[in-house]
Coordinates of C-alpha atoms in Angstrom, one line a residue:
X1 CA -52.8 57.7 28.0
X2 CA -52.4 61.7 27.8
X3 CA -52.6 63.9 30.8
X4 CA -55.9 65.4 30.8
X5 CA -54.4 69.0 31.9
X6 CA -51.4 70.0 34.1
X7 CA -53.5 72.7 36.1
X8 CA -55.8 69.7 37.1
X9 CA -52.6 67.4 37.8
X10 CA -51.1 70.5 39.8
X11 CA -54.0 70.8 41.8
X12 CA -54.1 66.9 42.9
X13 CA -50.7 67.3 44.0
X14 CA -50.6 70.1 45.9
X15 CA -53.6 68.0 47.8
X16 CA -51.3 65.0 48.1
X17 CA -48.5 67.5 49.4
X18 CA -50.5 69.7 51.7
X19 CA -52.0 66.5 53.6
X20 CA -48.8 64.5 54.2
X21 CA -46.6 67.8 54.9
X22 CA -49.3 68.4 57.6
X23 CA -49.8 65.4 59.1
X24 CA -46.6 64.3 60.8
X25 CA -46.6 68.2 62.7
X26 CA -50.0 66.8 64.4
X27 CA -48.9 63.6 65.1
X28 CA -45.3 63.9 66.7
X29 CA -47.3 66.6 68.6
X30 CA -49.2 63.9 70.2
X31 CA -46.9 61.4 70.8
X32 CA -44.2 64.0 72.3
X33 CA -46.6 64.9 74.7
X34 CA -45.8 61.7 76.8
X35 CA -41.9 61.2 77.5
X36 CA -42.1 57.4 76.9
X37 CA -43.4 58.2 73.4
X38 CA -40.8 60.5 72.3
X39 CA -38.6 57.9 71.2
X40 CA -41.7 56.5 68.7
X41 CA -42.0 59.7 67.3
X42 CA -38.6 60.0 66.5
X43 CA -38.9 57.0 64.7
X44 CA -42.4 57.5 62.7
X45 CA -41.0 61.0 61.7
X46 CA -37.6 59.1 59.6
X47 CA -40.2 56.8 58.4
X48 CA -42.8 59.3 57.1
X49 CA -39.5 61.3 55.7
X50 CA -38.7 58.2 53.5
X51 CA -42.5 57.6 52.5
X52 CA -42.3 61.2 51.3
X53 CA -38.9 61.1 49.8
X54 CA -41.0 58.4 47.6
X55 CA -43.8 60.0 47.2
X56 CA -42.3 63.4 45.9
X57 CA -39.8 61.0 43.7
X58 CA -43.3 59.7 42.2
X59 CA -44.6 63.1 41.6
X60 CA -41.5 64.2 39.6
X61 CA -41.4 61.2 37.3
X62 CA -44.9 61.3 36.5
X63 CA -44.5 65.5 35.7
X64 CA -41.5 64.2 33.2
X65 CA -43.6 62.0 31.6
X66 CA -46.5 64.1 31.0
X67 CA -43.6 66.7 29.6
X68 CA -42.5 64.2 27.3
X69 CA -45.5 62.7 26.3
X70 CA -46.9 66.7 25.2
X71 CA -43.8 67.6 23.5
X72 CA -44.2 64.1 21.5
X73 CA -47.6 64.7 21.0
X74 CA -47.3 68.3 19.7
X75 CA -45.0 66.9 17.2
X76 CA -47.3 64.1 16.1
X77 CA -50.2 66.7 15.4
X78 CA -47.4 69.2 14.0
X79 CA -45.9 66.9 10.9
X80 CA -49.1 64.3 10.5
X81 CA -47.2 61.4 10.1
X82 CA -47.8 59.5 13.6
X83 CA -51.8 58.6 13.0
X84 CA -52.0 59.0 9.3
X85 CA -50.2 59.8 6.1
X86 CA -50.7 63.6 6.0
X87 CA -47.6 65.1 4.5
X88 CA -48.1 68.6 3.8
X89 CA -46.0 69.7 6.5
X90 CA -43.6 72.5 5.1
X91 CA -40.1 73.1 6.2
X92 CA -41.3 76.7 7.8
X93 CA -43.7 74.5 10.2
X94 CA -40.5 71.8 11.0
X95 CA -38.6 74.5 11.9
X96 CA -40.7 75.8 14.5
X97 CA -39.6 72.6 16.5
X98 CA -35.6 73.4 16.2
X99 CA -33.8 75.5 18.5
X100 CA -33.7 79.1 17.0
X101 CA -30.1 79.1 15.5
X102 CA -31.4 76.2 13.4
X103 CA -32.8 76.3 9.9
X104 CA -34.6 73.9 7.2
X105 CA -31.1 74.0 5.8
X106 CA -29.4 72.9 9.1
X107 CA -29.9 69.3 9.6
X108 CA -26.3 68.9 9.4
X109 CA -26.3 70.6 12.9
X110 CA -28.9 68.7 14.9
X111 CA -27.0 65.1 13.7
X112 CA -23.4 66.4 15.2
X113 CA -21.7 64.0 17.3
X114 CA -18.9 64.7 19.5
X115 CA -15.9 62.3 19.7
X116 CA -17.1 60.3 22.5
X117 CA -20.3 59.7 21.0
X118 CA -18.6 58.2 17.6
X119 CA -19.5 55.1 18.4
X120 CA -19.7 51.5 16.5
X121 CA -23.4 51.6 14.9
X122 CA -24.8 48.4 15.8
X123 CA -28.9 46.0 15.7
X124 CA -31.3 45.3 18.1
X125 CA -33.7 43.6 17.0
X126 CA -35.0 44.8 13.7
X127 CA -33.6 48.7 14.8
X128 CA -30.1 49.7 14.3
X129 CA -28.8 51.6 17.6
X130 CA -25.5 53.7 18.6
X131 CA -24.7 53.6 22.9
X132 CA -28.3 51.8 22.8
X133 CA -29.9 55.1 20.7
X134 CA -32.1 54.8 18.3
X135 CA -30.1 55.0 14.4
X136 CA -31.5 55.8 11.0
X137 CA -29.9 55.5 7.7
X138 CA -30.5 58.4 6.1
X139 CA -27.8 58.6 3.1
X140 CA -26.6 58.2 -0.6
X141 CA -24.5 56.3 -2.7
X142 CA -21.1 58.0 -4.3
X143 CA -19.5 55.0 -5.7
X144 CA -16.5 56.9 -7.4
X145 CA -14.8 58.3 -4.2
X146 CA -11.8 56.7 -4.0
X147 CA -10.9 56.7 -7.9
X148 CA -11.3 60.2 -7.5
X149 CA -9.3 60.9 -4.2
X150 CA -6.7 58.6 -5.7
X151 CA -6.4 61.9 -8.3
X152 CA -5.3 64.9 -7.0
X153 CA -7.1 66.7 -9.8
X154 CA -10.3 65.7 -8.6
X155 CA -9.7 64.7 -5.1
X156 CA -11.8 68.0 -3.9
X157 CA -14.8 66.8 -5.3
X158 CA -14.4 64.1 -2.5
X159 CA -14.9 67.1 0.1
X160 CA -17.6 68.3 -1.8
X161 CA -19.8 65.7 -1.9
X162 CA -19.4 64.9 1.4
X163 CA -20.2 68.9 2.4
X164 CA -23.0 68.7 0.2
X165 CA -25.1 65.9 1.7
X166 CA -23.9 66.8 5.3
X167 CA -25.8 69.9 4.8
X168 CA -28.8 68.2 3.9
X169 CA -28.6 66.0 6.7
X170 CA -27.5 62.8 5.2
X171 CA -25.9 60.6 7.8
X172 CA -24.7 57.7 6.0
X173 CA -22.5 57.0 2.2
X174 CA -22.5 54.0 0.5
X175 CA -19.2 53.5 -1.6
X176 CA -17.2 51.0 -3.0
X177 CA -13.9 49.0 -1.2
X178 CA -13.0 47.8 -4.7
X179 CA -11.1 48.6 -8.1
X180 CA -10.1 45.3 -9.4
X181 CA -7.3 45.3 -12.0
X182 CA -8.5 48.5 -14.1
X183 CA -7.6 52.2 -14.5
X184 CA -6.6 53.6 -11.1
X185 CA -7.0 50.0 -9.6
X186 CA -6.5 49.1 -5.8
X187 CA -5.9 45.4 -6.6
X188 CA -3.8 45.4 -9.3
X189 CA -4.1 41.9 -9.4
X190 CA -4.6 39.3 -6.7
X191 CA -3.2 40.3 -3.3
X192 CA -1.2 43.1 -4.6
X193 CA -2.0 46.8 -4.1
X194 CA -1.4 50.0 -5.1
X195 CA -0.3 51.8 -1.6
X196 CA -1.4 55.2 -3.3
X197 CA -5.2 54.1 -4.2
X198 CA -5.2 52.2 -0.9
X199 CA -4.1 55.8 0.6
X200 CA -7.3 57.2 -1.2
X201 CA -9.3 55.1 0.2
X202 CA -8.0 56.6 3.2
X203 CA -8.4 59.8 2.5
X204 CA -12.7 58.7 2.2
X205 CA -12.4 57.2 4.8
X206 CA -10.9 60.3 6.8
X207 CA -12.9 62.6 5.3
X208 CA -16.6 61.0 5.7
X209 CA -15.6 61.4 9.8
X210 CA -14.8 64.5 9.4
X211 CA -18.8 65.4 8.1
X212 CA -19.9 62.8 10.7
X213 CA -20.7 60.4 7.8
X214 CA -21.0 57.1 8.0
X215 CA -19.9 54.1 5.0
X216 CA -21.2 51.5 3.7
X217 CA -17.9 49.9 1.7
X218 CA -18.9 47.4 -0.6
X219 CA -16.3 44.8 -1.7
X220 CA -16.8 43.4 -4.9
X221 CA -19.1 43.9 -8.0
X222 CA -21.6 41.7 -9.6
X223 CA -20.6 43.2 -13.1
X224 CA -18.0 44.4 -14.8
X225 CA -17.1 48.1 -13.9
X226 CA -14.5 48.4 -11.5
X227 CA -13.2 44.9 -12.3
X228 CA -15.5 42.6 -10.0
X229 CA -16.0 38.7 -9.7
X230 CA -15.4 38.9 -13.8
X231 CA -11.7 40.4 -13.4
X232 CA -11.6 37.5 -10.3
X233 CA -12.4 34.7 -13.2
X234 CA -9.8 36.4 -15.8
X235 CA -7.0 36.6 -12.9
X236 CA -8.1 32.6 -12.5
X237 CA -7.7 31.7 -16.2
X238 CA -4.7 33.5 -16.3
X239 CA -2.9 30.8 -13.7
X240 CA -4.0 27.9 -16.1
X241 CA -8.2 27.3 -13.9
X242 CA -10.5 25.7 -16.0
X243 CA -12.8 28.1 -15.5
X244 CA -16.3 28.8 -18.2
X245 CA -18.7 31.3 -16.7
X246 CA -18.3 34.2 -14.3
X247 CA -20.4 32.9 -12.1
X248 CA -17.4 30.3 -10.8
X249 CA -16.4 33.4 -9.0
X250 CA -18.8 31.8 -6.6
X251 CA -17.7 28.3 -6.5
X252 CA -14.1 27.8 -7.4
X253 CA -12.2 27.6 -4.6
X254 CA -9.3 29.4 -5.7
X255 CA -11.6 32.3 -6.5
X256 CA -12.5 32.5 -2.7
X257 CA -9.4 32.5 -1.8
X258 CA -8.6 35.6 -3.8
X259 CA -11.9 37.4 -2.4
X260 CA -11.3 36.1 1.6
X261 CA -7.8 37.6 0.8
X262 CA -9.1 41.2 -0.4
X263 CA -11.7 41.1 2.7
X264 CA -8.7 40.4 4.8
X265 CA -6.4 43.3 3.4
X266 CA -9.4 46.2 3.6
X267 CA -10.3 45.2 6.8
X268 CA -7.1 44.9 8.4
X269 CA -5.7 48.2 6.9
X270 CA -4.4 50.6 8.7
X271 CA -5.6 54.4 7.9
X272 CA -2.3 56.7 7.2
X273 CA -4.3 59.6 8.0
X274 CA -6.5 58.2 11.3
X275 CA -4.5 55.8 12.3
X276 CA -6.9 53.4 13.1
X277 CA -7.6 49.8 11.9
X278 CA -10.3 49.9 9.4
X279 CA -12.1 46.8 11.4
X280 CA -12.1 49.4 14.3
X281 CA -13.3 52.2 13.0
X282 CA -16.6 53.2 13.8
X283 CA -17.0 55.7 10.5
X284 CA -17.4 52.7 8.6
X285 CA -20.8 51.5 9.2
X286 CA -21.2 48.0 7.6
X287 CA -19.6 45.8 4.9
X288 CA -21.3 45.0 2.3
X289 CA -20.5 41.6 0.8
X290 CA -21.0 42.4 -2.9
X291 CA -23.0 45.0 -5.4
X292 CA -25.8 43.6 -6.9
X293 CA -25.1 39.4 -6.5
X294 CA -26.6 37.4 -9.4
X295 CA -25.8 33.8 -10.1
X296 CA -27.8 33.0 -12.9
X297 CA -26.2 30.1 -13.7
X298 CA -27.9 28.3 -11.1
X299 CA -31.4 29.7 -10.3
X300 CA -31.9 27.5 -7.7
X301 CA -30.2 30.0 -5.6
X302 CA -27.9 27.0 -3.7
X303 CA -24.2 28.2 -5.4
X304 CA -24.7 31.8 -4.4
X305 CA -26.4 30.6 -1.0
X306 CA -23.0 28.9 -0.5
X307 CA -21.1 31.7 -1.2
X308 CA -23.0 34.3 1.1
X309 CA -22.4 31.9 4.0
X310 CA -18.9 31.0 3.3
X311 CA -18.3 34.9 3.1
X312 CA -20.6 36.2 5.9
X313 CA -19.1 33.8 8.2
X314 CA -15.6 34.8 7.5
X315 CA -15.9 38.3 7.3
X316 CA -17.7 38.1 11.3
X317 CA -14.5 36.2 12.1
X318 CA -12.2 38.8 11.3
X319 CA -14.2 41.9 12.7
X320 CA -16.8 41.2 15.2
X321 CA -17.3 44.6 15.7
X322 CA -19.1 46.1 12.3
X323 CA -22.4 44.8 11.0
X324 CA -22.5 42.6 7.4
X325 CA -24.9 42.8 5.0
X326 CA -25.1 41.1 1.3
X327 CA -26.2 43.6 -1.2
X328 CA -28.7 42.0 -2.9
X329 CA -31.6 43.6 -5.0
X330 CA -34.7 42.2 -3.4
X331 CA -35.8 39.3 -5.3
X332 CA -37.4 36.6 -4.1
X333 CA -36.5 33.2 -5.2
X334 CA -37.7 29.4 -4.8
X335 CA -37.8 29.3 -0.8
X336 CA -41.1 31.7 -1.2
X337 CA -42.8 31.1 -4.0
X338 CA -46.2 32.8 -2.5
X339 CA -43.7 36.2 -2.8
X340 CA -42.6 36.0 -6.0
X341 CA -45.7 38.0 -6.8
X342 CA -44.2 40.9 -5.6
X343 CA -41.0 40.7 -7.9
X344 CA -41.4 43.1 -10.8
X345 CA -40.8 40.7 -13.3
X346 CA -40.8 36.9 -14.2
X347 CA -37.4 36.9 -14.7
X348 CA -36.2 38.3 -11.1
X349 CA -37.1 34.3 -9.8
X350 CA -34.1 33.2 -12.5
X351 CA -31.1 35.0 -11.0
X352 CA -30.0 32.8 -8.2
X353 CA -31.1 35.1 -5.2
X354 CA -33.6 34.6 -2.8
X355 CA -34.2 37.2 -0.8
X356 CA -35.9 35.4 2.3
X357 CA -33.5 32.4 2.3
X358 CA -30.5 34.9 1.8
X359 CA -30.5 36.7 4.8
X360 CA -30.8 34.1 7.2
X361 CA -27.2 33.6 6.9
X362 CA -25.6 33.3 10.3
X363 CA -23.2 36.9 10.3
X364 CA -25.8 38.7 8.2
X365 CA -26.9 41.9 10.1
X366 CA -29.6 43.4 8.3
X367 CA -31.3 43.1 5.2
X368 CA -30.4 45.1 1.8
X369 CA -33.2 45.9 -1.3
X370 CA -32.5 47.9 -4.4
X371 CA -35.3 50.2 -5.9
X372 CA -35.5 50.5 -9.7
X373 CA -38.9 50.3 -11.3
X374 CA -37.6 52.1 -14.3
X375 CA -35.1 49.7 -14.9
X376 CA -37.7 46.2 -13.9
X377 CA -40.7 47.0 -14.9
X378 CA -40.9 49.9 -17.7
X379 CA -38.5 52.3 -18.7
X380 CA -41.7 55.1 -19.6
X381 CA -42.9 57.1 -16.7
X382 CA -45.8 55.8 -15.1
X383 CA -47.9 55.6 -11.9
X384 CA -47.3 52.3 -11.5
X385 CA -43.8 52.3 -10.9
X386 CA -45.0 54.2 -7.6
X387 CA -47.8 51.6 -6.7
X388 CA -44.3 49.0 -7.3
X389 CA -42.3 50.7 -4.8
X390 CA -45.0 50.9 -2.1
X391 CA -45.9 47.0 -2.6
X392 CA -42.2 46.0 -2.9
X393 CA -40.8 47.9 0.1
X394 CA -44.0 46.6 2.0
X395 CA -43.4 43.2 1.4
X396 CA -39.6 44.0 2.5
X397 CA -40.5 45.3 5.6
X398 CA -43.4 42.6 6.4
X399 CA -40.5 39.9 5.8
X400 CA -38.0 41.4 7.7
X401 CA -40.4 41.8 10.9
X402 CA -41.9 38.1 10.1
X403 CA -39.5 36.0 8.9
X404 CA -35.9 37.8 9.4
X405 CA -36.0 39.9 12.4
X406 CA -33.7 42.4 11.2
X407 CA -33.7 46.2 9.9
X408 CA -34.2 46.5 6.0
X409 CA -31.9 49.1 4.1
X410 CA -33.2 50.5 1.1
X411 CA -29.8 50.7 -0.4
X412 CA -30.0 52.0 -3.6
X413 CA -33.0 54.0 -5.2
X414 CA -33.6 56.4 -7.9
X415 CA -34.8 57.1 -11.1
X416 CA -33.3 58.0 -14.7
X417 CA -33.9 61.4 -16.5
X418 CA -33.4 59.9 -19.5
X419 CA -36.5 57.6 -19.1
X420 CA -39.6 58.5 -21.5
X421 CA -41.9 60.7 -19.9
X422 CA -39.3 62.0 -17.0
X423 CA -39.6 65.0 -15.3
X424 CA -38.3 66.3 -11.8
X425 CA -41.7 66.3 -10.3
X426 CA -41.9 62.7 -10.5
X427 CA -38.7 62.1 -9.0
X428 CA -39.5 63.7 -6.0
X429 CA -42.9 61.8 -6.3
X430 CA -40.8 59.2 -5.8
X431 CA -38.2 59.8 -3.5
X432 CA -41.3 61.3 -0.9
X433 CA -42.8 58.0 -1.5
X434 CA -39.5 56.2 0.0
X435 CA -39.3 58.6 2.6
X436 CA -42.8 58.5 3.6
X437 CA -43.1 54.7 3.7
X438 CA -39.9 54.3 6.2
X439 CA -41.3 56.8 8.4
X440 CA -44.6 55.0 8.5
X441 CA -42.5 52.0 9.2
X442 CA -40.3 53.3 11.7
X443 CA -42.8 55.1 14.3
X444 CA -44.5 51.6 15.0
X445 CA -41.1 49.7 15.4
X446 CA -40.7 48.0 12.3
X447 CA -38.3 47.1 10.3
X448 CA -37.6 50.2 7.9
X449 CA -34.5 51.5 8.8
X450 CA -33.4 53.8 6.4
X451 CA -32.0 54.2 2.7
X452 CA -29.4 55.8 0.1
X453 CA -30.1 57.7 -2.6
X454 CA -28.6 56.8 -6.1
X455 CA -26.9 58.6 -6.3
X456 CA -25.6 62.7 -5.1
X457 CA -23.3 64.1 -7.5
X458 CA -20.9 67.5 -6.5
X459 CA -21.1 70.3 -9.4
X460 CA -18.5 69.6 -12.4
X461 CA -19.3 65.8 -12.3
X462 CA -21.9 65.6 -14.8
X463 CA -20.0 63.9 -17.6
X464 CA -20.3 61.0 -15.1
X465 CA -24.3 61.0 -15.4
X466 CA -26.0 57.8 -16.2
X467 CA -29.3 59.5 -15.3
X468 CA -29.7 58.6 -12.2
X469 CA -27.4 61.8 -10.9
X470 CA -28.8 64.4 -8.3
X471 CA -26.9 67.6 -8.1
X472 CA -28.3 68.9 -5.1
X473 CA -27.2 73.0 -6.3
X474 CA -29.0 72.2 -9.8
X475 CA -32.1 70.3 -7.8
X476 CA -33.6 72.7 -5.6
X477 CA -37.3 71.0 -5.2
X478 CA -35.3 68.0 -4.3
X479 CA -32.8 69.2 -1.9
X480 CA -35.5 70.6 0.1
X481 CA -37.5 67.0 -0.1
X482 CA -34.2 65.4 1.0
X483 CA -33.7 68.1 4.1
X484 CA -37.2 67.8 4.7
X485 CA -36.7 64.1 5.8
X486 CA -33.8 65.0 7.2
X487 CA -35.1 67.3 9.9
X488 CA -38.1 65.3 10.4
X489 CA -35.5 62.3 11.4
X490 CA -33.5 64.6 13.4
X491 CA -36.6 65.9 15.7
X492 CA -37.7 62.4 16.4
X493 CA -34.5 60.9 17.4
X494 CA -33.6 64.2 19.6
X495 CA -36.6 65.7 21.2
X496 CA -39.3 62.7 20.6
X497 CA -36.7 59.5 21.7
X498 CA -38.5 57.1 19.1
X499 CA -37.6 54.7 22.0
X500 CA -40.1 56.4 23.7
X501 CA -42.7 57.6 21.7
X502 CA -42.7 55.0 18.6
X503 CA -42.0 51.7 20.9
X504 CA -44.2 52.5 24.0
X505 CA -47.9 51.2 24.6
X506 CA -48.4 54.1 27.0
X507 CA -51.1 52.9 29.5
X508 CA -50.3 55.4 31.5
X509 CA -47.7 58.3 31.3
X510 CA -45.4 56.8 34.5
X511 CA -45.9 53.9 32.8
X512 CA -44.8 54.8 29.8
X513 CA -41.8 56.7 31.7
X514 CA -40.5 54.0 33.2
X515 CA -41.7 51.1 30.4
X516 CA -40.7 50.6 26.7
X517 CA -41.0 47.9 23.8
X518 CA -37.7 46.9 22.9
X519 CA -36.2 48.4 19.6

């Protein structure tokens, strides 16, 4: 409940204070009028002091709350977002909230950390949490970074990106741990590495801290760029394995072994610029078991199932510390049927994962969904690739509440230029449709806990665009969508306490002070 007004609050309390700050005067008056009762009053006077000790200890707590509780609410009215899904707010209004050295264009400041406060990222419940503070993934996906820090020629571009989306806001980079056996590889085959990409990696690794980003590091790919479980079946054949589809990178025991042992060199590695054991360092954020894992050999899910717990397992065996996640798409598979209406296709039932089944995994943290309605359902520009993204991350969010009881990353989302009928508009359609659907999510409690763009791109890198590029210097409408959420997720987490405001019933504002839902 919200305090009707502070003058009438004010008034009731200087009642409260004038009444008990005059009563002991009369009454020790009375009782030190007879010797015998000096002693009692001695004693009533410490007593009353402690009643009023409690009493003005009452008072201050219940002035806090009612602080709080009006500079939450003048938020809630200001953006729209807490009772309804006005959105309209501009970046002018936003910045009314931040301190006055701030801008639209400063979100980078209000999510600085210092060093004690770099601290392992870690769940409760379905919310992630840093020293027991509310955490939202608010990033992009780079993949490239270490090929390109492994060139000195293009190393920089490492240090731009990173600039780039820190000045935006974003938080957290997913990348990938990998290069199998290719150009610039880190495993040149397996167990054997080159020291100077491993020194890249590094170098990201370094570098992210240094724009208090966080990683994501995937460690293998479903398909065939940067090597992945097909480079692991060729290295297999190669010894003399009888080995006929690329999907006995899941089974074949040998294969495993040759992934367990890669886990086991990235997250033992020492960083030669940090100094610090990659399983201890809290810039890295989560591993990711795998990009993308299909088994469509066996669409009963039960060879990839395998896998995922074999490998989650394993993984929380050798670093207790970070949180696991899979990397799957989203689709559901034969353990819900009654879901399956929500995959975009008929063939997303055929590829082996199951999205449900999946992620109860023991050692698998949260829960990963990918976001391409141009790719599933139709490459031409349409509104319902927008009515597919608010039905599929809805049902993602219901099952993560109902059935898994974790957070939900929306780990990869975006949509290709080159699509028939594309234009910039609708891509920030789009991405304000992800955006707005998290929030939503996120001031009740649930389960939406963030996502990553596909993908930010520094200047000079388009040769490398597949479509699905954002250059933030050539997107302005964009950028300012992206710094939009940004700043809206900064003022919540700073000035709101979404432990306070999104999780509490608020009966009462002392109430609410003293009493909140568990993240």
């Amino acid at each position: 409940m919200r305090p009707k007004t502070f003058k009438s609050s004010l008034q009731q309390i200087s009642l409260v204070l004038l009444t008990f700050l005059s009563a002991p005067l009369y009454f020790s008056r009375l009782l030190s009028a007879e010797k015998w009762c000096l002693s009692i009053s001695v004693h009533c006077l410490s007593i009353y002091r402690f009643i009023l000790s409690c009493i003005c200890l009452y008072i201050c707590l219940l002035l806090t709350s009612a602080i709080v509780s009006r500079r939450c609410s003048d938020l809630e009215v200001s953006f729209g977002v807490m009772d309804g899904d006005q959105w309209d707010t501009t970046v002018e209004e936003v910045d009314n909230h931040l301190p006055s050295s701030s801008s639209s264009q400063g979100a980078y400041e209000l999510n600085d950390v210092g060093e004690d406060e770099w601290q392992m990222v870690a769940k409760k419940g379905n919310q992630f949490v840093i020293s027991d503070q509310p955490f939202y993934v608010n990033g992009f996906n780079t993949y490239w970074l270490m090929v390109f820090a492994a060139d000195q020629s293009t190393r920089g571009k490492v240090t731009e990106v990173f600039q780039q989306a820190s000045s935006v806001g974003l938080t957290v980079c997913r990348t990938w741990a990998f290069n199998d056996g290719q150009w610039k590889a880190l495993q040149k085959s397996p167990g054997v590495y080159d020291e100077d990409v491993f020194k890249a990696l590094d170098f990201v690794v370094s570098e992210a801290k240094k724009y208090k980003i966080r990683l994501i590091l995937s460690l293998t790919n479903n398909w065939d760029a940067y090597g992945g479980k097909a480079q692991y079946v060729k290295w297999g054949k190669a010894t003399g394995l009888n080995l006929t589809s690329d999907d006995d990178f899941f089974s074949h025991p040998t294969l495993r072994s040759y992934y367990k042992a890669h886990v086991k060199a990235v997250l033992n590695r020492v960083n030669t610029l940090t100094n610090i054991t990659y399983k201890d360092d809290p810039t890295i954020f989560a591993w990711e078991l795998m990009n993308e894992p299909r088994c469509t050999s066996d669409p009963s899910g039960d060879k990839l199932q395998s896998w995922i717990t074999d490998m989650a397992v394993y993984v929380k065996s050798m670093d207790a510390k970070h949180l696991v996640e899979i990397g799957l798409e989203g689709f559901y598979g034969p353990s819900a049927p009654d879901r399956a209406q929500f995959n975009p296709n008929s063939y997303a039932t055929q590829v082996g994962t199951d999205f449900i089944r999946n992620h109860q995994v023991l050692g698998v943290d949260f829960a990963s969904v990918h976001i391409y309605a141009d790719s599933w359902i139709s490459q031409t520009i349409s509104d319902s690739h927008i009515q597919f993204i608010e039905s599929w991350m809805g049902a993602h969010i219901e099952d993560a509440e109902r059935y898994l009881g974790m957070p939900v990353v929306f780990a990869e989302f975006g949509v290709s230029s080159k699509d028939p009928g594309y234009n910039s508009s609708f891509r920030d359609t789009m991405i304000s449709t992800v955006y707005k659907t998290l929030l939503n999510s996120t001031k009740r409690g649930g389960s939406g806990a963030g996502s990553l763009l596909w993908q930010i791109f520094p200047d000079g890198t388009d040769y490398m665009d597949d479509g699905y590029a954002i250059v933030l210097s050539k997107s302005p409408s964009t950028s300012n969508i992206i710094s939009l959420h940004s700043t809206r997720v900064a003022i919540f987490n700073s000035m709101c306490s979404w432990k306070c405001k999104w999780g509490c019933k608020k009966k009462n504002p002392l109430e609410a002070f003293f009493h909140h839902d568990d993240l």
